[in-house]
mmCIF file of C-alpha atoms (C1' of nucleotides) in Angstrom:
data_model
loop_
_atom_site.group_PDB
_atom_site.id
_atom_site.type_symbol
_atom_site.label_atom_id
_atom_site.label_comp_id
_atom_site.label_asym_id
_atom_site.label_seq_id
_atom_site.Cartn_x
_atom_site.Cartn_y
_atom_site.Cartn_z
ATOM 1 C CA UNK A 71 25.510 -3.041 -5.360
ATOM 2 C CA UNK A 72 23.916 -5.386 -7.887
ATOM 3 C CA UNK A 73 23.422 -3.364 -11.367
ATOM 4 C CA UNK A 74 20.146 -5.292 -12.007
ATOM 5 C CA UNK A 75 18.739 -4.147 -8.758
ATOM 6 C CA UNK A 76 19.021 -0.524 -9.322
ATOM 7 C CA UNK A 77 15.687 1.166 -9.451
ATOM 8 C CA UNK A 78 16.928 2.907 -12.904
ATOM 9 C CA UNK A 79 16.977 -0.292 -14.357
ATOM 10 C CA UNK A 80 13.455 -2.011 -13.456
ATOM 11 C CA UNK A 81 10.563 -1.488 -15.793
ATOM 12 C CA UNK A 82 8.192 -3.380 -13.200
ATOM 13 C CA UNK A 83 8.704 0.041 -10.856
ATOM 14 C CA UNK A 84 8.009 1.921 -13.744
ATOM 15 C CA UNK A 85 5.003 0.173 -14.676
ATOM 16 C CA UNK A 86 4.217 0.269 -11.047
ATOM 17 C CA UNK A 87 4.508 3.620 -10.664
ATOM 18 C CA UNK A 88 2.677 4.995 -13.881
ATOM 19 C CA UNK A 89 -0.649 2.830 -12.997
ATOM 20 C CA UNK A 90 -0.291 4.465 -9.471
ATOM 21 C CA UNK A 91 -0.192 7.545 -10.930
ATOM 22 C CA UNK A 92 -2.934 7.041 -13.956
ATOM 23 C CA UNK A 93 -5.513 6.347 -11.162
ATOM 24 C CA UNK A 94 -4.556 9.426 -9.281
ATOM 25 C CA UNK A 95 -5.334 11.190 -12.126
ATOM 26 C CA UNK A 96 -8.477 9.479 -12.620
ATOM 27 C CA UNK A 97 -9.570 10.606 -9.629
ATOM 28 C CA UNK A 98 -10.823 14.208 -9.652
ATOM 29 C CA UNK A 99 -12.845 13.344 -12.997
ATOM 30 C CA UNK A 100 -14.748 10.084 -11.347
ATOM 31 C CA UNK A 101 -15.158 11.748 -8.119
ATOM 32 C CA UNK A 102 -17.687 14.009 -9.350
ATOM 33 C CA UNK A 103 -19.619 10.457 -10.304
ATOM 34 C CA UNK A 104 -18.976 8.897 -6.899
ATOM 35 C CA UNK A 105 -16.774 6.379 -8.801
ATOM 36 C CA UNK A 106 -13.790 4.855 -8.397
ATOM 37 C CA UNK A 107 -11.263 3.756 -10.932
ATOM 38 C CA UNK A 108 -12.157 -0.420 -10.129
ATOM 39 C CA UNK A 109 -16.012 0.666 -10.353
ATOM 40 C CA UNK A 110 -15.761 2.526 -13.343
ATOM 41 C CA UNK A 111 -14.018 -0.214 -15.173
ATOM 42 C CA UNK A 112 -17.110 -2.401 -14.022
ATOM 43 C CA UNK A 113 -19.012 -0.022 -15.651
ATOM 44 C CA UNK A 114 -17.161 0.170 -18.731
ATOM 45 C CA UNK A 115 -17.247 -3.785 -19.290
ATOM 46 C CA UNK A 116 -21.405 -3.195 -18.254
ATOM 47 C CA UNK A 117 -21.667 -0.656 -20.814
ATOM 48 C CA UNK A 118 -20.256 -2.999 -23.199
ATOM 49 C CA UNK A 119 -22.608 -6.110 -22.134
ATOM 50 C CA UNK A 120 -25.133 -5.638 -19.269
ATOM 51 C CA UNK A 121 -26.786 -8.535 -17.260
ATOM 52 C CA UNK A 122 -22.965 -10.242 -16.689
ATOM 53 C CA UNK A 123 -22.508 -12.647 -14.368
ATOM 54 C CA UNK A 124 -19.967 -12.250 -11.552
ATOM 55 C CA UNK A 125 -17.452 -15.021 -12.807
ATOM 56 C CA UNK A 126 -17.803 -13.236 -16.792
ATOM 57 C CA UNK A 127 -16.863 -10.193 -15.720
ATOM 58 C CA UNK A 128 -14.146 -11.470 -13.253
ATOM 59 C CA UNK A 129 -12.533 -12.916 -16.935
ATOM 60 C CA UNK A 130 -12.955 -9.647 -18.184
ATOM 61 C CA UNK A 131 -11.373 -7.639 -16.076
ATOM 62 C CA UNK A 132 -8.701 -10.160 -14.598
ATOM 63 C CA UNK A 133 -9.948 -9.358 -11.199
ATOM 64 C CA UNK A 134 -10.948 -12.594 -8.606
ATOM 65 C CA UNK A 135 -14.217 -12.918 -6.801
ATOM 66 C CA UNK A 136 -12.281 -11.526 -3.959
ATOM 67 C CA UNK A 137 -11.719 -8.175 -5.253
ATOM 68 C CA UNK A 138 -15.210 -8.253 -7.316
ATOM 69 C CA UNK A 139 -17.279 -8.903 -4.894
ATOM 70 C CA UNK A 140 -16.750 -6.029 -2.449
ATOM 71 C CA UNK A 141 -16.700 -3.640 -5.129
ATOM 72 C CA UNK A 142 -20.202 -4.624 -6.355
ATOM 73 C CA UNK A 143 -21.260 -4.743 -3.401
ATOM 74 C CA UNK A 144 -20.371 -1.355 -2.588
ATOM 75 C CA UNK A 145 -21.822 -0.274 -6.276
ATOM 76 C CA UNK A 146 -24.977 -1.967 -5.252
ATOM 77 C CA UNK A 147 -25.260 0.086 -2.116
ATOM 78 C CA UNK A 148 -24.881 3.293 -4.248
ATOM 79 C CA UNK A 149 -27.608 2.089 -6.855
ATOM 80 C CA UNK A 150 -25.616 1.852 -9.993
ATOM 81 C CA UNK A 151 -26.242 -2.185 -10.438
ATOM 82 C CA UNK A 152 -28.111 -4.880 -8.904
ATOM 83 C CA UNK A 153 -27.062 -8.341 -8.116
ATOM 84 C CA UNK A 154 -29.416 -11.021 -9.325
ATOM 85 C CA UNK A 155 -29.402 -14.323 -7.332
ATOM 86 C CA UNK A 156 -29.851 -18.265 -8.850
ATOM 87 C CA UNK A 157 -31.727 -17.664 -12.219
ATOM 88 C CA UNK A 158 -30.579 -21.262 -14.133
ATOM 89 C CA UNK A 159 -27.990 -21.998 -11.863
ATOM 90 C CA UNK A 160 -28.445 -21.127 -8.265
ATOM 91 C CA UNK A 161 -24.468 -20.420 -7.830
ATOM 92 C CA UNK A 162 -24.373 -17.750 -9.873
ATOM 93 C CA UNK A 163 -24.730 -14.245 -9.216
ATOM 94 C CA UNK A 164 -26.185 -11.887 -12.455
ATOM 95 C CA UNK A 165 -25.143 -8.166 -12.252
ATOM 96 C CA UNK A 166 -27.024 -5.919 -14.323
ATOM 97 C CA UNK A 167 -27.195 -2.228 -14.461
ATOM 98 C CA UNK A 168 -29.808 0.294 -12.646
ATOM 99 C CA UNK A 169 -31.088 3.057 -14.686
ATOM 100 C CA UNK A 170 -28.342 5.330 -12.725
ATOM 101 C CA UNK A 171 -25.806 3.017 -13.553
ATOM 102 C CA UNK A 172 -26.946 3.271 -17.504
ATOM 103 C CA UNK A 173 -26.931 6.821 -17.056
ATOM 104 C CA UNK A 174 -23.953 7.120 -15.957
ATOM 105 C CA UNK A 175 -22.558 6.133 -19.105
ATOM 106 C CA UNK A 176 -23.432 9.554 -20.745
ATOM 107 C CA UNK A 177 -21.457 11.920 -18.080
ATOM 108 C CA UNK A 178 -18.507 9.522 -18.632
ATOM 109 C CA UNK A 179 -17.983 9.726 -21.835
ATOM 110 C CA UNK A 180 -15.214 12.142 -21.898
ATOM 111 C CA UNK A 181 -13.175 11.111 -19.777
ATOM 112 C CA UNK A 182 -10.942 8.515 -22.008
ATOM 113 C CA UNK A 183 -10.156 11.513 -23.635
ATOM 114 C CA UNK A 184 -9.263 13.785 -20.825
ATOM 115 C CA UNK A 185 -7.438 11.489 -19.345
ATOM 116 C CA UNK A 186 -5.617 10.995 -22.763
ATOM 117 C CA UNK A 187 -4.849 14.362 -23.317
ATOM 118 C CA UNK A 188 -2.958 14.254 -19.161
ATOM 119 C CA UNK A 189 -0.890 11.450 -19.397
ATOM 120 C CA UNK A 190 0.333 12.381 -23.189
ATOM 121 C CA UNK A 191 1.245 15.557 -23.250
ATOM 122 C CA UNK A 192 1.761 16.406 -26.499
ATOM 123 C CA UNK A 193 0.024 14.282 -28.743
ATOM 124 C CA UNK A 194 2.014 11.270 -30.028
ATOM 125 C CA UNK A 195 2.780 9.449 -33.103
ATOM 126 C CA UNK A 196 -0.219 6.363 -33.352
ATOM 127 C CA UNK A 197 2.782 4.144 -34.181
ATOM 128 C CA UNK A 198 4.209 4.984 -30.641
ATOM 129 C CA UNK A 199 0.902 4.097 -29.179
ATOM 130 C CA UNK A 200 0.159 1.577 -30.124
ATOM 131 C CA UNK A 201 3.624 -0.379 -29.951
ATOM 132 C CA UNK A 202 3.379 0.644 -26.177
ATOM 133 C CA UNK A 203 -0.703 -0.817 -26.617
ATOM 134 C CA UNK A 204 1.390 -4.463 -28.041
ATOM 135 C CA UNK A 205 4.037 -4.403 -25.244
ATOM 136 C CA UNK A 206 1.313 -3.802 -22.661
ATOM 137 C CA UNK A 207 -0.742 -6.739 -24.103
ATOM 138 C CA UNK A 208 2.128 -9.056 -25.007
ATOM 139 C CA UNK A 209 3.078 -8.893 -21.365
ATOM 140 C CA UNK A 210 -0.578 -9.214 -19.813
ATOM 141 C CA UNK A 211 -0.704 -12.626 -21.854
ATOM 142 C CA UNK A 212 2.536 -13.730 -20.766
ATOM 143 C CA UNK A 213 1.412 -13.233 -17.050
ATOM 144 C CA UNK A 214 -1.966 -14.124 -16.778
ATOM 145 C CA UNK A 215 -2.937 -17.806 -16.059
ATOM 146 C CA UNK B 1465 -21.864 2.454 -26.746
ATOM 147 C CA UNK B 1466 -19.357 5.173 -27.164
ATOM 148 C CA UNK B 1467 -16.475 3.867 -28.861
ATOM 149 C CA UNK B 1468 -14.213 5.513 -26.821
ATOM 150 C CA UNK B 1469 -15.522 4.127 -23.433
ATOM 151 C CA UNK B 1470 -14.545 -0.043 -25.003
ATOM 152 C CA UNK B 1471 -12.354 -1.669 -23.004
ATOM 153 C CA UNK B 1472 -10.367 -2.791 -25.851
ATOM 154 C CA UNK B 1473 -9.742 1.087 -26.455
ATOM 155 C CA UNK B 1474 -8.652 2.111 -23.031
ATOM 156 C CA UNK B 1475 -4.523 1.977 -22.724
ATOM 157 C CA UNK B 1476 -4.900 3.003 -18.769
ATOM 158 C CA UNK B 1477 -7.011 -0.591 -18.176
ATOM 159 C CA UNK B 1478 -3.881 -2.141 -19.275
ATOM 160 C CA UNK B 1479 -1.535 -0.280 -17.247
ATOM 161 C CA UNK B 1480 -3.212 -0.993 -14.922
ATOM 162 C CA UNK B 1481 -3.702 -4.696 -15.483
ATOM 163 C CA UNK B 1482 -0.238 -5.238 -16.241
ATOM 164 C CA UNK B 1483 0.850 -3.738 -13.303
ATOM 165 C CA UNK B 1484 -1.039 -5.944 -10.889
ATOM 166 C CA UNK B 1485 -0.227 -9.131 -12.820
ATOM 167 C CA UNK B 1486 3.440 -8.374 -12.385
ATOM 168 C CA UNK B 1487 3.126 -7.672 -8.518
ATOM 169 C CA UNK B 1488 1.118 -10.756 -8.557
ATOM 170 C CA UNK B 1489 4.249 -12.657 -10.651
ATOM 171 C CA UNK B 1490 7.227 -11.262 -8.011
ATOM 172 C CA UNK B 1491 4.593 -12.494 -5.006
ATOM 173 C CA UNK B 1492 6.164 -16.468 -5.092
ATOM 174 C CA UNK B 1493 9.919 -14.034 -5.732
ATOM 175 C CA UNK B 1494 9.678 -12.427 -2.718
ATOM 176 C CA UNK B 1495 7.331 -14.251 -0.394
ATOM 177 C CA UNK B 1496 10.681 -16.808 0.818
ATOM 178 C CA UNK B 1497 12.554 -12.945 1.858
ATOM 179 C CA UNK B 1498 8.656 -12.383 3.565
ATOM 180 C CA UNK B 1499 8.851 -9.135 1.406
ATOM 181 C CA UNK B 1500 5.923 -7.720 -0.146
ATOM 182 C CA UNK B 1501 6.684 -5.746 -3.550
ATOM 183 C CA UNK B 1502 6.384 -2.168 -2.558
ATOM 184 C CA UNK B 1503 8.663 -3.077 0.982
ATOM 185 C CA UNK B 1504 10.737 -4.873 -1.874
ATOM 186 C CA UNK B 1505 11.149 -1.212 -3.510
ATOM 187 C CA UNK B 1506 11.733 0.366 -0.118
ATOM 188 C CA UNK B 1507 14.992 -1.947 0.092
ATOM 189 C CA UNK B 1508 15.934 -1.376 -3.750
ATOM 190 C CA UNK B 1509 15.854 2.341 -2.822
ATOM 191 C CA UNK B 1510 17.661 1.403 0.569
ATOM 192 C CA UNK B 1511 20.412 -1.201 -1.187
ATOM 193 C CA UNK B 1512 21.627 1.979 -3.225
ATOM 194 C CA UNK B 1513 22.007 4.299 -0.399
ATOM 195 C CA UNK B 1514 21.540 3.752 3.069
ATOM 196 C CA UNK B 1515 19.853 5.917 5.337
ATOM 197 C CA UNK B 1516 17.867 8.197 3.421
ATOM 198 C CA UNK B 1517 14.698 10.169 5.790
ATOM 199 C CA UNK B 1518 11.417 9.023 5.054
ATOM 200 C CA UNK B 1519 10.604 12.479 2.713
ATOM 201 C CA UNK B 1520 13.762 11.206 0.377
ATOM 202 C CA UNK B 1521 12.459 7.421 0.204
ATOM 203 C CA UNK B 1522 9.097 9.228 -0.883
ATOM 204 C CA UNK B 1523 10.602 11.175 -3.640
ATOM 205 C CA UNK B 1524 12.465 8.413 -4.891
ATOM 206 C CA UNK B 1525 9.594 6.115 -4.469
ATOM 207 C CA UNK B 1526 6.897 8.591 -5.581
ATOM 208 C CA UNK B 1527 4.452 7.589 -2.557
ATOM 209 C CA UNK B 1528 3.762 9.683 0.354
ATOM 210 C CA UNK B 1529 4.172 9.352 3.461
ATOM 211 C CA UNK B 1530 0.662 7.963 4.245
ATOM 212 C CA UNK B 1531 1.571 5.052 2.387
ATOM 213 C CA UNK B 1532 4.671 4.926 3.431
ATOM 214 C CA UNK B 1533 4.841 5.326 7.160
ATOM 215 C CA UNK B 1534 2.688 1.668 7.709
ATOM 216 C CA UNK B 1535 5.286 -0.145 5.073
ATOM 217 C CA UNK B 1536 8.318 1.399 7.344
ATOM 218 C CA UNK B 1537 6.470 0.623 10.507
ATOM 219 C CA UNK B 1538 6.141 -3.337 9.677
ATOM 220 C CA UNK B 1539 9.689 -3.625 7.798
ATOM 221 C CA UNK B 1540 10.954 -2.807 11.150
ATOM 222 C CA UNK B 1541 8.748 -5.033 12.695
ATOM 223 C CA UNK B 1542 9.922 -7.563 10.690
ATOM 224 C CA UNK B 1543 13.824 -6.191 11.447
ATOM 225 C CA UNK B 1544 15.265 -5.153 8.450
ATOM 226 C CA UNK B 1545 15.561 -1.143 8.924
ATOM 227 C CA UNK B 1546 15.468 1.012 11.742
ATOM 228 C CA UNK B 1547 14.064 4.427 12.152
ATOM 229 C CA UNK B 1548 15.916 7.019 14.061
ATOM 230 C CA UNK B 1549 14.252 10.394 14.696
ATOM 231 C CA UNK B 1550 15.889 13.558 15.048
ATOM 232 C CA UNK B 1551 19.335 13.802 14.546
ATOM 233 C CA UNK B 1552 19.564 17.362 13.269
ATOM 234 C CA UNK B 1553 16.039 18.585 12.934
ATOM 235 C CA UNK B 1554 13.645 16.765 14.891
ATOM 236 C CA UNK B 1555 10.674 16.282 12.625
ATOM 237 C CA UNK B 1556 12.769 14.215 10.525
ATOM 238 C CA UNK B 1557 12.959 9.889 10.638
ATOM 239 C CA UNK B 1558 16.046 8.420 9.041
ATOM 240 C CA UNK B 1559 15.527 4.993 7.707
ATOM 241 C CA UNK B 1560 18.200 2.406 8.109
ATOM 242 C CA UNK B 1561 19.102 -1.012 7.096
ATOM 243 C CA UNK B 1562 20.158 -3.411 9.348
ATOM 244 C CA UNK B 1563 21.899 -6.303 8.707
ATOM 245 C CA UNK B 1564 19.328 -8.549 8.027
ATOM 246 C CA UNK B 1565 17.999 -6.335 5.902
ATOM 247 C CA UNK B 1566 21.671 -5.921 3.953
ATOM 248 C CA UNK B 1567 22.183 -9.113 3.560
ATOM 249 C CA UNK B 1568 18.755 -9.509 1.765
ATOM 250 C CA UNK B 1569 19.957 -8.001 -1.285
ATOM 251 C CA UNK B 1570 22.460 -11.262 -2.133
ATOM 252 C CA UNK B 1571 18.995 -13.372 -1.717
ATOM 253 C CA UNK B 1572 17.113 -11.295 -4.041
ATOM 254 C CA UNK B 1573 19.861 -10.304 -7.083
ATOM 255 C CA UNK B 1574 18.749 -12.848 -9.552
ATOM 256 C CA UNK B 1575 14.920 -11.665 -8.948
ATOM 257 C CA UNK B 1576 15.350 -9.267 -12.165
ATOM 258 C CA UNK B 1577 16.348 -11.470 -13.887
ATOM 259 C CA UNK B 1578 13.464 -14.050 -13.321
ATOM 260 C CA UNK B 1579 10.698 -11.670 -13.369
ATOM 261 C CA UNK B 1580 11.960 -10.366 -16.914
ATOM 262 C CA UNK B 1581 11.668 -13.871 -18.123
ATOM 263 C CA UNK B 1582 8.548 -14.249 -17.113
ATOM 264 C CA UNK B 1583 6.665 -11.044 -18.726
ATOM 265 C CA UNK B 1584 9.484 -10.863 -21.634
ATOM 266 C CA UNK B 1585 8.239 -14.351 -22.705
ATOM 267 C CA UNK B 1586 10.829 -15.005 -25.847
ATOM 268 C CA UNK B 1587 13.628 -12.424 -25.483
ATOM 269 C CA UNK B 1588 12.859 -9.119 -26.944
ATOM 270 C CA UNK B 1589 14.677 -6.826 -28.742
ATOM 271 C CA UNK B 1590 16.703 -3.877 -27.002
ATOM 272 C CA UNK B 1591 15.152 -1.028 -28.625
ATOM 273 C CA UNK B 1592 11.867 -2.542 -28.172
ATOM 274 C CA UNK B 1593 12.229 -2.335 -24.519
ATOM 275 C CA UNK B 1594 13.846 1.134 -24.765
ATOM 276 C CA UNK B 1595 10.830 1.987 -26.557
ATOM 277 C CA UNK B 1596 8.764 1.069 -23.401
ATOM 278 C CA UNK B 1597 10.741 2.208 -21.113
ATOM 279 C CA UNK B 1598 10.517 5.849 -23.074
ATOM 280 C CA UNK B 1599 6.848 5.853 -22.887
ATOM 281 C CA UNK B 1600 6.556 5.032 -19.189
ATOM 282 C CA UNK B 1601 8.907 7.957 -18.250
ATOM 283 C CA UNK B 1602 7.034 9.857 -20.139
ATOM 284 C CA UNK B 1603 3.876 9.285 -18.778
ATOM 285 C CA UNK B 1604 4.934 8.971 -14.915
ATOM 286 C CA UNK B 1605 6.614 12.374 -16.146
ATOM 287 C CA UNK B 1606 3.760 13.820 -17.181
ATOM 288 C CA UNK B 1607 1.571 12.791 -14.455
ATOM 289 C CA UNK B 1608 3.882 13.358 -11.376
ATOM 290 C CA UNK B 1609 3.091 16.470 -9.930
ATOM 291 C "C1'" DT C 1232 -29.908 -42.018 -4.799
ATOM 292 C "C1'" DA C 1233 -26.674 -40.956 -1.304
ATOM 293 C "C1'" DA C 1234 -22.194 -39.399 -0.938
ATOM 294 C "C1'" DC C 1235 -18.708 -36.845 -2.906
ATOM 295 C "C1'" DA C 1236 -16.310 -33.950 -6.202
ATOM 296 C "C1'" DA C 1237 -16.661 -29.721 -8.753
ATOM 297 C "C1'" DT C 1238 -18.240 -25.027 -9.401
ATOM 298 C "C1'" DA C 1239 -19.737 -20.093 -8.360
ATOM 299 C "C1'" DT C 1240 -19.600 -16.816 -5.227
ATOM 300 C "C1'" DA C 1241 -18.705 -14.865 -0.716
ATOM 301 C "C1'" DT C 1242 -15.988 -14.002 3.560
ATOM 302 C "C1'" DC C 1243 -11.797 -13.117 6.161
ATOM 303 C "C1'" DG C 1244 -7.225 -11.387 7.236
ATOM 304 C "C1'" DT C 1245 -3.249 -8.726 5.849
ATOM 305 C "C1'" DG C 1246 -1.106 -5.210 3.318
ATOM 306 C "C1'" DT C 1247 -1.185 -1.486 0.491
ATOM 307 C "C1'" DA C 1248 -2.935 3.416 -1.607
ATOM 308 C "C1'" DC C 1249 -4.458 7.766 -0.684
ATOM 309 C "C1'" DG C 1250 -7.257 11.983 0.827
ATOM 310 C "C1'" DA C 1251 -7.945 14.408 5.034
ATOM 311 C "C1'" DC C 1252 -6.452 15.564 9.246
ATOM 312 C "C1'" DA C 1253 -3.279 15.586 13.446
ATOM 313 C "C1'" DT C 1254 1.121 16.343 15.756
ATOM 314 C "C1'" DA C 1255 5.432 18.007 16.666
ATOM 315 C "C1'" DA C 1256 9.494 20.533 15.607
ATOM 316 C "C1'" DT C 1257 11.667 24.364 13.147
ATOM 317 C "C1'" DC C 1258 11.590 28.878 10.982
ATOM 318 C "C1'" DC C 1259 10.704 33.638 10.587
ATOM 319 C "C1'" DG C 1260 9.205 38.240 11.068
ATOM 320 C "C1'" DT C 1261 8.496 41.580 14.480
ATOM 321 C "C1'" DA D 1130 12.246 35.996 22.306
ATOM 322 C "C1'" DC D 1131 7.552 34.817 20.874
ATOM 323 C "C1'" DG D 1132 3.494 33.546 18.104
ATOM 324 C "C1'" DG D 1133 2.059 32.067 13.788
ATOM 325 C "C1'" DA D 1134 3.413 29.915 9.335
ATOM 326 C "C1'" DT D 1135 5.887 26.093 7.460
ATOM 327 C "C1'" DT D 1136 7.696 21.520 7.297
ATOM 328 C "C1'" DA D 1137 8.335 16.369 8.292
ATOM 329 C "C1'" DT D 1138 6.082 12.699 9.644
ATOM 330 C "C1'" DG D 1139 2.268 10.118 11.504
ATOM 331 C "C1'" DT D 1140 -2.776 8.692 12.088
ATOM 332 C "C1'" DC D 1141 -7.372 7.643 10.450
ATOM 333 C "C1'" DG D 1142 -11.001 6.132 7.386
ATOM 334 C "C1'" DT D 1143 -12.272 4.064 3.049
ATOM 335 C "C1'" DA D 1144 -11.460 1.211 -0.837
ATOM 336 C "C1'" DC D 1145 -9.006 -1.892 -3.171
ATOM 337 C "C1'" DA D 1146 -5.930 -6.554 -4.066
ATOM 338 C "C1'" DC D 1147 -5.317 -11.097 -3.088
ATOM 339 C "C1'" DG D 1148 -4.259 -15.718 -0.747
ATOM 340 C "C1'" DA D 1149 -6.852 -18.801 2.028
ATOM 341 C "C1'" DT D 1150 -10.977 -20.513 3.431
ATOM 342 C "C1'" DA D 1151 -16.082 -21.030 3.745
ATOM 343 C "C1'" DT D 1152 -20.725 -21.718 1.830
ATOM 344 C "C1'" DA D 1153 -24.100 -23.098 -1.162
ATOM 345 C "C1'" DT D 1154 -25.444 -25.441 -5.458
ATOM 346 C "C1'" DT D 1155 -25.028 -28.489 -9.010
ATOM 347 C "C1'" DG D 1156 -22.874 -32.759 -11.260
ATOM 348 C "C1'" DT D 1157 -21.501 -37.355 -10.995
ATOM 349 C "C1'" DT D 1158 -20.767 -41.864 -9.899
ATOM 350 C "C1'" DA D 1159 -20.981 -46.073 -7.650
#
DNA sequence: TAACAATATATCGTGTACGACATAATCCGT
DNA sequence: ACGGATTATGTCGTACACGATATATTGTTA
């Protein structure tokens, strides 16, 4: 067989692989908020910057309408953000945080750590880090649009 | 905000971003073989030895059969394995390719190749990609249960 | 200013992911 | 040899992803 199509020798099923299993691990620690990985990235950019509209936080997140929509819509449901209609421009849609969804921030706030701590083993160098941080983004720009 | 909850601080967002931007990059790849990326890793698996049962493809593959099982179901659909059940013990599926599905690999051996291109931008160095490489074992090591 | 292009968001259909549960075949101790 | 534990796979329900398309507003131009 091809040596370039060996599964030993693709980083894409690697990458693949480790973000499948990074959101597994997310899992027990956002169940307990009734979140799940997508939402609780919406939440993080919220955190950041509330009152976003849908299209802002599409950019930040590198997720289409598609995708966005459904989850907020499902986040809505469960009172963590409402969705604004038409305030300048009757197109958009403004999400902004519920007092639940502010909340939230405070029972989150160890889990960056946590989930540190289970994906690194023992602590690494910050060198190593963050040259796997620079490959990470150096590819994301390459790809994006 | 807690510093720790930024976006900008969170290595698991980009994992996780990188990862779908790269599926997204082999989509135009693969969509002429009418292969989706994780049936594209079901043939990888399948191009280096043939007719491995369902609970080996999983292991190799790190998904379970619940994902599994529906991505086996339309790749014969679409005739490029078979399943055969029970041959010694008869709780067992072995997967097969068939020819179409063999001859698929000459179509897709300069995919590497392109996809690499694409994320790699400019050509990196060697131990820079080792590097990478290192850290995602790592982390799919540490994670895998 | 009426028609048409452009923009922002939503909807739809297909294909994963994955926890929870179901089913069927084998194993194992008595 | 038989009944329960174990094992291999499959099914189901929910929640993403994402291309394609639809809808509703706003801009724009003749």
């Amino acid at each position: 067989m091809y040596e370039q199509l060996k599964l030993d020798n693709q980083v894409c099923f690697r990458l693949y692989t480790a973000s499948r299993l990074v959101t597994q691990a997310y899992r027990p620690l956002l169940e307990p908020l009734g979140l799940t990985y997508p939402q609780y990235i919406v939440l993080l950019a919220l955190w950041e910057k509330d009152n976003q509209l849908v299209g802002e936080l599409g950019q930040r997140l590198m997720l289409d309408t598609n995708t966005l929509t459904p989850i907020l819509q499902r986040m809505e449901r469960n009172g963590l953000i409402v969705r604004t209609r038409g305030i300048a421009d009757g197109r958009q849609t403004l999400v902004s945080l519920t007092r639940d969804g502010v909340h939230l921030e405070e029972r989150a706030k160890d889990i960056p750590a946590c989930l540190t701590r289970t994906w690194q083993g023992e602590p690494m160098p910050n060198e190593q880090i963050a040259g796997f941080i620079g490959m990470l983004d150096s590819m994301i720009n390459n790809l994006k649009k």
